[in-house]
Amino acid sequence: MSNSRLSSIWLIGVAIPAGLLLAPSIKADPQVESRSGPILTLDGHRFRDLDRDGRLDAYEDWRLSPERRTDDLLGRMTLTEKAGTMLHVALPTIETAAGPGIGRTFERSDLARITTMVRLHGITSFGSRTALSPRRFAEQNAALQAIGETSRLGIPITITTDPDKAMRAAPRVQTNGRGRIGDGDTPAPIIAAGRAGRVAQARIDASVRPIMIAKFVSGLFENPYAAPVAAQATRCRSNCGT
């Protein structure tokens, strides 16, 4: 390579201000929304006070990495909350009058049962196969997220959907007067194994960690609420209701 060519490369390199190369990237403030929980404002930034203690905890600080936030959250969670996080259960619904769409006889979530599952058993992941319009599903999601917001640590709910395999019968999730749920949807076996030392705490944490990281990455801890108007504009490929 000629000396003139080397000189040209060098001149291009020094033309970039060193300050720009060393300056940290600026992270834009995310949209922060709560329905019942308080909002903290620090240095002009908004944060959800998920555990309602009046302080900005590491897991509530969106400026930190998902990994750092997860580690802080794991240190605050009880064994029951961790065990519940490891479950993914059918979303309890209430049978309603027939309506449009596949699975139309089960359109309304059983919020009372879901509240028991979230608050008492730490379950925050549900699967739904009810066929609803995008707008209606967004409204039901908001109702579930409002429940998650009232839990001890304010952990948001995640929901998977499969309307193409819509349910023709109600999910087998039942509660009694003491808030217990069926054996297939309870974290009790995991809790018992953890307390008896049959499963190490580190192993439980390792199972919960990627779940929480995914929640942080998706932005659910800042705003778990989907706008019904925006959801209505979403185009479904098949069997999405009307």
Short mmCIF file of C-alpha atoms in Angstrom, two decimals:
data_model
loop_
_atom_site.label_atom_id
_atom_site.label_comp_id
_atom_site.label_asym_id
_atom_site.label_seq_id
_atom_site.Cartn_x
_atom_site.Cartn_y
_atom_site.Cartn_z
CA MET A 1 0.00 0.00 0.00
CA SER A 2 1.38 3.46 -0.92
CA ASN A 3 2.31 6.10 1.62
CA SER A 4 -0.36 8.42 0.20
CA ARG A 5 -3.00 5.74 0.73
CA LEU A 6 -1.91 5.25 4.35
CA SER A 7 -2.02 9.00 4.90
CA SER A 8 -5.57 9.16 3.60
CA ILE A 9 -6.69 6.43 5.97
CA TRP A 10 -5.06 8.16 8.91
CA LEU A 11 -6.65 11.49 8.09
CA ILE A 12 -10.08 9.89 7.93
CA GLY A 13 -9.50 8.28 11.30
CA VAL A 14 -8.48 11.43 13.13
CA ALA A 15 -11.39 13.36 11.64
CA ILE A 16 -13.74 11.56 14.07
CA PRO A 17 -13.84 13.40 17.43
CA ALA A 18 -12.47 11.21 20.18
CA GLY A 19 -15.31 12.24 22.49
CA LEU A 20 -17.87 10.57 20.26
CA LEU A 21 -15.95 7.32 20.37
CA LEU A 22 -15.79 7.32 24.16
CA ALA A 23 -19.23 8.71 24.96
CA PRO A 24 -21.72 6.17 26.41
CA SER A 25 -24.83 5.39 24.39
CA ILE A 26 -27.90 7.32 25.47
CA LYS A 27 -30.87 5.14 26.39
CA ALA A 28 -34.24 6.67 25.64
CA ASP A 29 -36.84 6.62 28.40
CA PRO A 30 -39.36 3.81 27.87
CA GLN A 31 -43.08 4.30 28.19
CA VAL A 32 -43.93 3.69 31.85
CA GLU A 33 -47.50 2.89 32.83
CA SER A 34 -49.20 1.71 36.04
CA ARG A 35 -52.87 1.30 36.81
CA SER A 36 -52.74 1.12 40.61
CA GLY A 37 -49.08 1.20 41.64
CA PRO A 38 -47.13 4.40 42.33
CA ILE A 39 -44.73 6.02 39.90
CA LEU A 40 -41.34 7.28 41.07
CA THR A 41 -39.72 10.30 39.38
CA LEU A 42 -35.95 10.61 39.77
CA ASP A 43 -33.71 12.98 37.83
CA GLY A 44 -36.51 13.57 35.36
CA HIS A 45 -37.05 9.83 34.70
CA ARG A 46 -40.15 7.78 35.53
CA PHE A 47 -40.04 4.35 37.17
CA ARG A 48 -42.72 1.95 38.43
CA ASP A 49 -42.54 1.37 42.17
CA LEU A 50 -43.46 -2.29 41.76
CA ASP A 51 -43.10 -3.30 45.41
CA ARG A 52 -44.56 0.00 46.64
CA ASP A 53 -41.76 0.70 49.11
CA GLY A 54 -41.15 4.29 48.00
CA ARG A 55 -37.61 3.51 46.82
CA LEU A 56 -36.11 2.74 43.42
CA ASP A 57 -34.88 -0.84 43.66
CA ALA A 58 -32.46 -2.27 41.13
CA TYR A 59 -35.08 -4.49 39.49
CA GLU A 60 -37.31 -1.43 38.97
CA ASP A 61 -34.56 0.58 37.28
CA TRP A 62 -34.85 0.24 33.49
CA ARG A 63 -31.41 1.88 33.09
CA LEU A 64 -29.76 -1.31 34.36
CA SER A 65 -29.21 -4.45 32.32
CA PRO A 66 -31.85 -7.21 32.32
CA GLU A 67 -29.30 -9.50 33.96
CA ARG A 68 -28.58 -7.07 36.80
CA ARG A 69 -32.28 -6.48 37.37
CA THR A 70 -32.98 -10.21 37.38
CA ASP A 71 -30.29 -10.90 39.95
CA ASP A 72 -31.77 -8.24 42.24
CA LEU A 73 -35.29 -9.61 41.79
CA LEU A 74 -34.23 -13.19 42.51
CA GLY A 75 -32.79 -12.02 45.81
CA ARG A 76 -36.19 -10.63 46.77
CA MET A 77 -38.39 -13.53 45.65
CA THR A 78 -39.61 -16.22 48.00
CA LEU A 79 -39.38 -19.92 47.18
CA THR A 80 -43.12 -19.92 46.47
CA GLU A 81 -42.77 -17.03 44.00
CA LYS A 82 -39.88 -18.73 42.24
CA ALA A 83 -41.70 -22.04 42.03
CA GLY A 84 -44.80 -20.31 40.68
CA THR A 85 -42.72 -18.56 38.04
CA MET A 86 -41.60 -21.95 36.73
CA LEU A 87 -45.20 -22.95 35.92
CA HIS A 88 -47.10 -22.25 32.71
CA VAL A 89 -50.76 -23.08 33.24
CA ALA A 90 -54.06 -22.85 31.38
CA LEU A 91 -55.77 -19.50 31.80
CA PRO A 92 -58.96 -20.07 33.84
CA THR A 93 -62.04 -18.83 32.05
CA ILE A 94 -65.75 -18.51 32.73
CA GLU A 95 -68.26 -19.99 30.34
CA THR A 96 -70.27 -17.27 28.66
CA ALA A 97 -73.01 -17.01 26.08
CA ALA A 98 -72.11 -18.00 22.53
CA GLY A 99 -70.32 -15.36 20.52
CA PRO A 100 -68.32 -15.10 17.31
CA GLY A 101 -65.13 -17.07 16.76
CA ILE A 102 -63.76 -20.50 17.57
CA GLY A 103 -63.90 -21.35 21.26
CA ARG A 104 -66.62 -18.76 21.60
CA THR A 105 -68.24 -20.29 24.72
CA PHE A 106 -65.21 -19.39 26.87
CA GLU A 107 -64.54 -15.73 26.34
CA ARG A 108 -64.12 -14.28 29.83
CA SER A 109 -61.16 -14.83 32.13
CA ASP A 110 -61.93 -15.97 35.67
CA LEU A 111 -60.25 -13.05 37.40
CA ALA A 112 -61.00 -14.35 40.90
CA ARG A 113 -59.14 -17.61 40.26
CA ILE A 114 -56.32 -15.82 38.49
CA THR A 115 -55.93 -13.47 41.45
CA THR A 116 -55.54 -16.48 43.76
CA MET A 117 -52.99 -18.08 41.46
CA VAL A 118 -50.93 -14.90 41.14
CA ARG A 119 -51.02 -13.64 44.72
CA LEU A 120 -50.92 -16.91 46.68
CA HIS A 121 -48.98 -19.18 44.34
CA GLY A 122 -46.73 -16.78 42.44
CA ILE A 123 -47.93 -17.99 39.02
CA THR A 124 -47.34 -15.35 36.34
CA SER A 125 -47.39 -17.33 33.10
CA PHE A 126 -50.59 -18.50 31.45
CA GLY A 127 -51.63 -20.11 28.19
CA SER A 128 -54.84 -19.09 26.44
CA ARG A 129 -56.63 -20.78 23.58
CA THR A 130 -59.75 -18.66 23.56
CA ALA A 131 -60.45 -17.05 20.20
CA LEU A 132 -61.00 -13.35 20.79
CA SER A 133 -60.66 -10.27 18.67
CA PRO A 134 -57.32 -8.47 19.14
CA ARG A 135 -59.10 -5.61 20.89
CA ARG A 136 -60.92 -7.91 23.31
CA PHE A 137 -57.75 -9.86 24.05
CA ALA A 138 -55.89 -6.62 24.81
CA GLU A 139 -58.65 -5.68 27.26
CA GLN A 140 -58.41 -9.06 29.00
CA ASN A 141 -54.62 -8.77 29.08
CA ALA A 142 -54.97 -5.40 30.81
CA ALA A 143 -57.21 -6.97 33.45
CA LEU A 144 -54.62 -9.68 34.10
CA GLN A 145 -51.75 -7.21 34.24
CA ALA A 146 -53.69 -5.18 36.79
CA ILE A 147 -53.73 -8.29 38.98
CA GLY A 148 -50.01 -8.83 38.52
CA GLU A 149 -49.42 -5.22 39.48
CA THR A 150 -51.01 -5.83 42.89
CA SER A 151 -48.80 -8.82 43.73
CA ARG A 152 -46.05 -8.45 46.34
CA LEU A 153 -43.31 -7.62 43.81
CA GLY A 154 -45.51 -6.43 40.94
CA ILE A 155 -44.20 -9.06 38.53
CA PRO A 156 -46.02 -8.76 35.18
CA ILE A 157 -48.02 -11.56 33.58
CA THR A 158 -47.01 -13.33 30.39
CA ILE A 159 -49.61 -14.99 28.18
CA THR A 160 -49.18 -17.37 25.27
CA THR A 161 -52.02 -17.78 22.79
CA ASP A 162 -53.07 -20.45 20.33
CA PRO A 163 -56.54 -19.57 18.98
CA ASP A 164 -56.21 -22.11 16.17
CA LYS A 165 -56.53 -24.83 18.82
CA ALA A 166 -59.37 -23.13 20.61
CA MET A 167 -60.83 -24.77 23.70
CA ARG A 168 -64.18 -26.49 23.57
CA ALA A 169 -64.18 -27.15 27.33
CA ALA A 170 -63.17 -25.15 30.36
CA PRO A 171 -59.56 -25.50 31.61
CA ARG A 172 -59.14 -27.92 34.50
CA VAL A 173 -58.16 -25.37 37.11
CA GLN A 174 -60.20 -25.24 40.27
CA THR A 175 -59.92 -23.51 43.61
CA ASN A 176 -61.57 -24.16 46.95
CA GLY A 177 -62.40 -21.80 49.75
CA ARG A 178 -58.82 -21.82 51.02
CA GLY A 179 -57.36 -20.70 47.70
CA ARG A 180 -55.85 -24.05 46.77
CA ILE A 181 -55.62 -25.11 43.16
CA GLY A 182 -55.46 -28.46 41.40
CA ASP A 183 -52.31 -30.55 41.75
CA GLY A 184 -51.40 -30.09 38.10
CA ASP A 185 -51.25 -26.31 38.43
CA THR A 186 -49.63 -25.76 41.80
CA PRO A 187 -45.97 -25.09 42.65
CA ALA A 188 -46.33 -27.22 45.81
CA PRO A 189 -44.11 -30.11 44.56
CA ILE A 190 -41.31 -27.69 43.65
CA ILE A 191 -41.64 -25.91 46.98
CA ALA A 192 -41.53 -29.18 48.89
CA ALA A 193 -38.47 -30.35 46.98
CA GLY A 194 -36.72 -27.05 47.64
CA ARG A 195 -37.47 -27.06 51.35
CA ALA A 196 -36.38 -30.68 51.69
CA GLY A 197 -33.10 -29.96 49.92
CA ARG A 198 -33.88 -32.32 47.05
CA VAL A 199 -33.53 -29.40 44.64
CA ALA A 200 -30.79 -26.85 45.30
CA GLN A 201 -31.71 -23.17 45.50
CA ALA A 202 -29.15 -22.48 42.79
CA ARG A 203 -30.93 -24.89 40.48
CA ILE A 204 -34.26 -23.17 41.07
CA ASP A 205 -32.70 -19.74 40.49
CA ALA A 206 -31.12 -21.00 37.26
CA SER A 207 -34.57 -22.05 36.02
CA VAL A 208 -36.26 -18.78 36.96
CA ARG A 209 -33.50 -16.48 35.69
CA PRO A 210 -34.08 -16.78 31.90
CA ILE A 211 -37.83 -16.35 32.40
CA MET A 212 -37.32 -13.07 34.23
CA ILE A 213 -34.66 -11.86 31.79
CA ALA A 214 -37.16 -12.38 28.96
CA LYS A 215 -39.76 -10.32 30.85
CA PHE A 216 -37.27 -7.49 31.36
CA VAL A 217 -36.09 -7.56 27.74
CA SER A 218 -39.67 -7.39 26.47
CA GLY A 219 -40.35 -4.25 28.50
CA LEU A 220 -43.18 -5.78 30.52
CA PHE A 221 -41.83 -4.41 33.79
CA GLU A 222 -42.19 -0.86 32.44
CA ASN A 223 -45.49 -1.17 30.58
CA PRO A 224 -47.35 -4.48 30.37
CA TYR A 225 -50.51 -2.89 28.99
CA ALA A 226 -51.34 -3.21 25.29
CA ALA A 227 -53.52 -0.47 23.83
CA PRO A 228 -56.83 -1.98 22.63
CA VAL A 229 -56.98 0.43 19.68
CA ALA A 230 -53.53 -0.59 18.48
CA ALA A 231 -54.30 -4.26 19.03
CA GLN A 232 -57.46 -3.98 16.97
CA ALA A 233 -55.35 -2.89 13.99
CA THR A 234 -53.24 -6.05 14.21
CA ARG A 235 -53.96 -8.40 11.33
CA CYS A 236 -54.47 -12.05 12.29
CA ARG A 237 -53.64 -14.83 9.93
CA SER A 238 -56.56 -17.09 10.82
CA ASN A 239 -59.27 -17.76 13.37
CA CYS A 240 -58.81 -14.53 15.30
CA GLY A 241 -62.43 -13.66 15.82
CA THR A 242 -64.02 -10.40 14.80
#
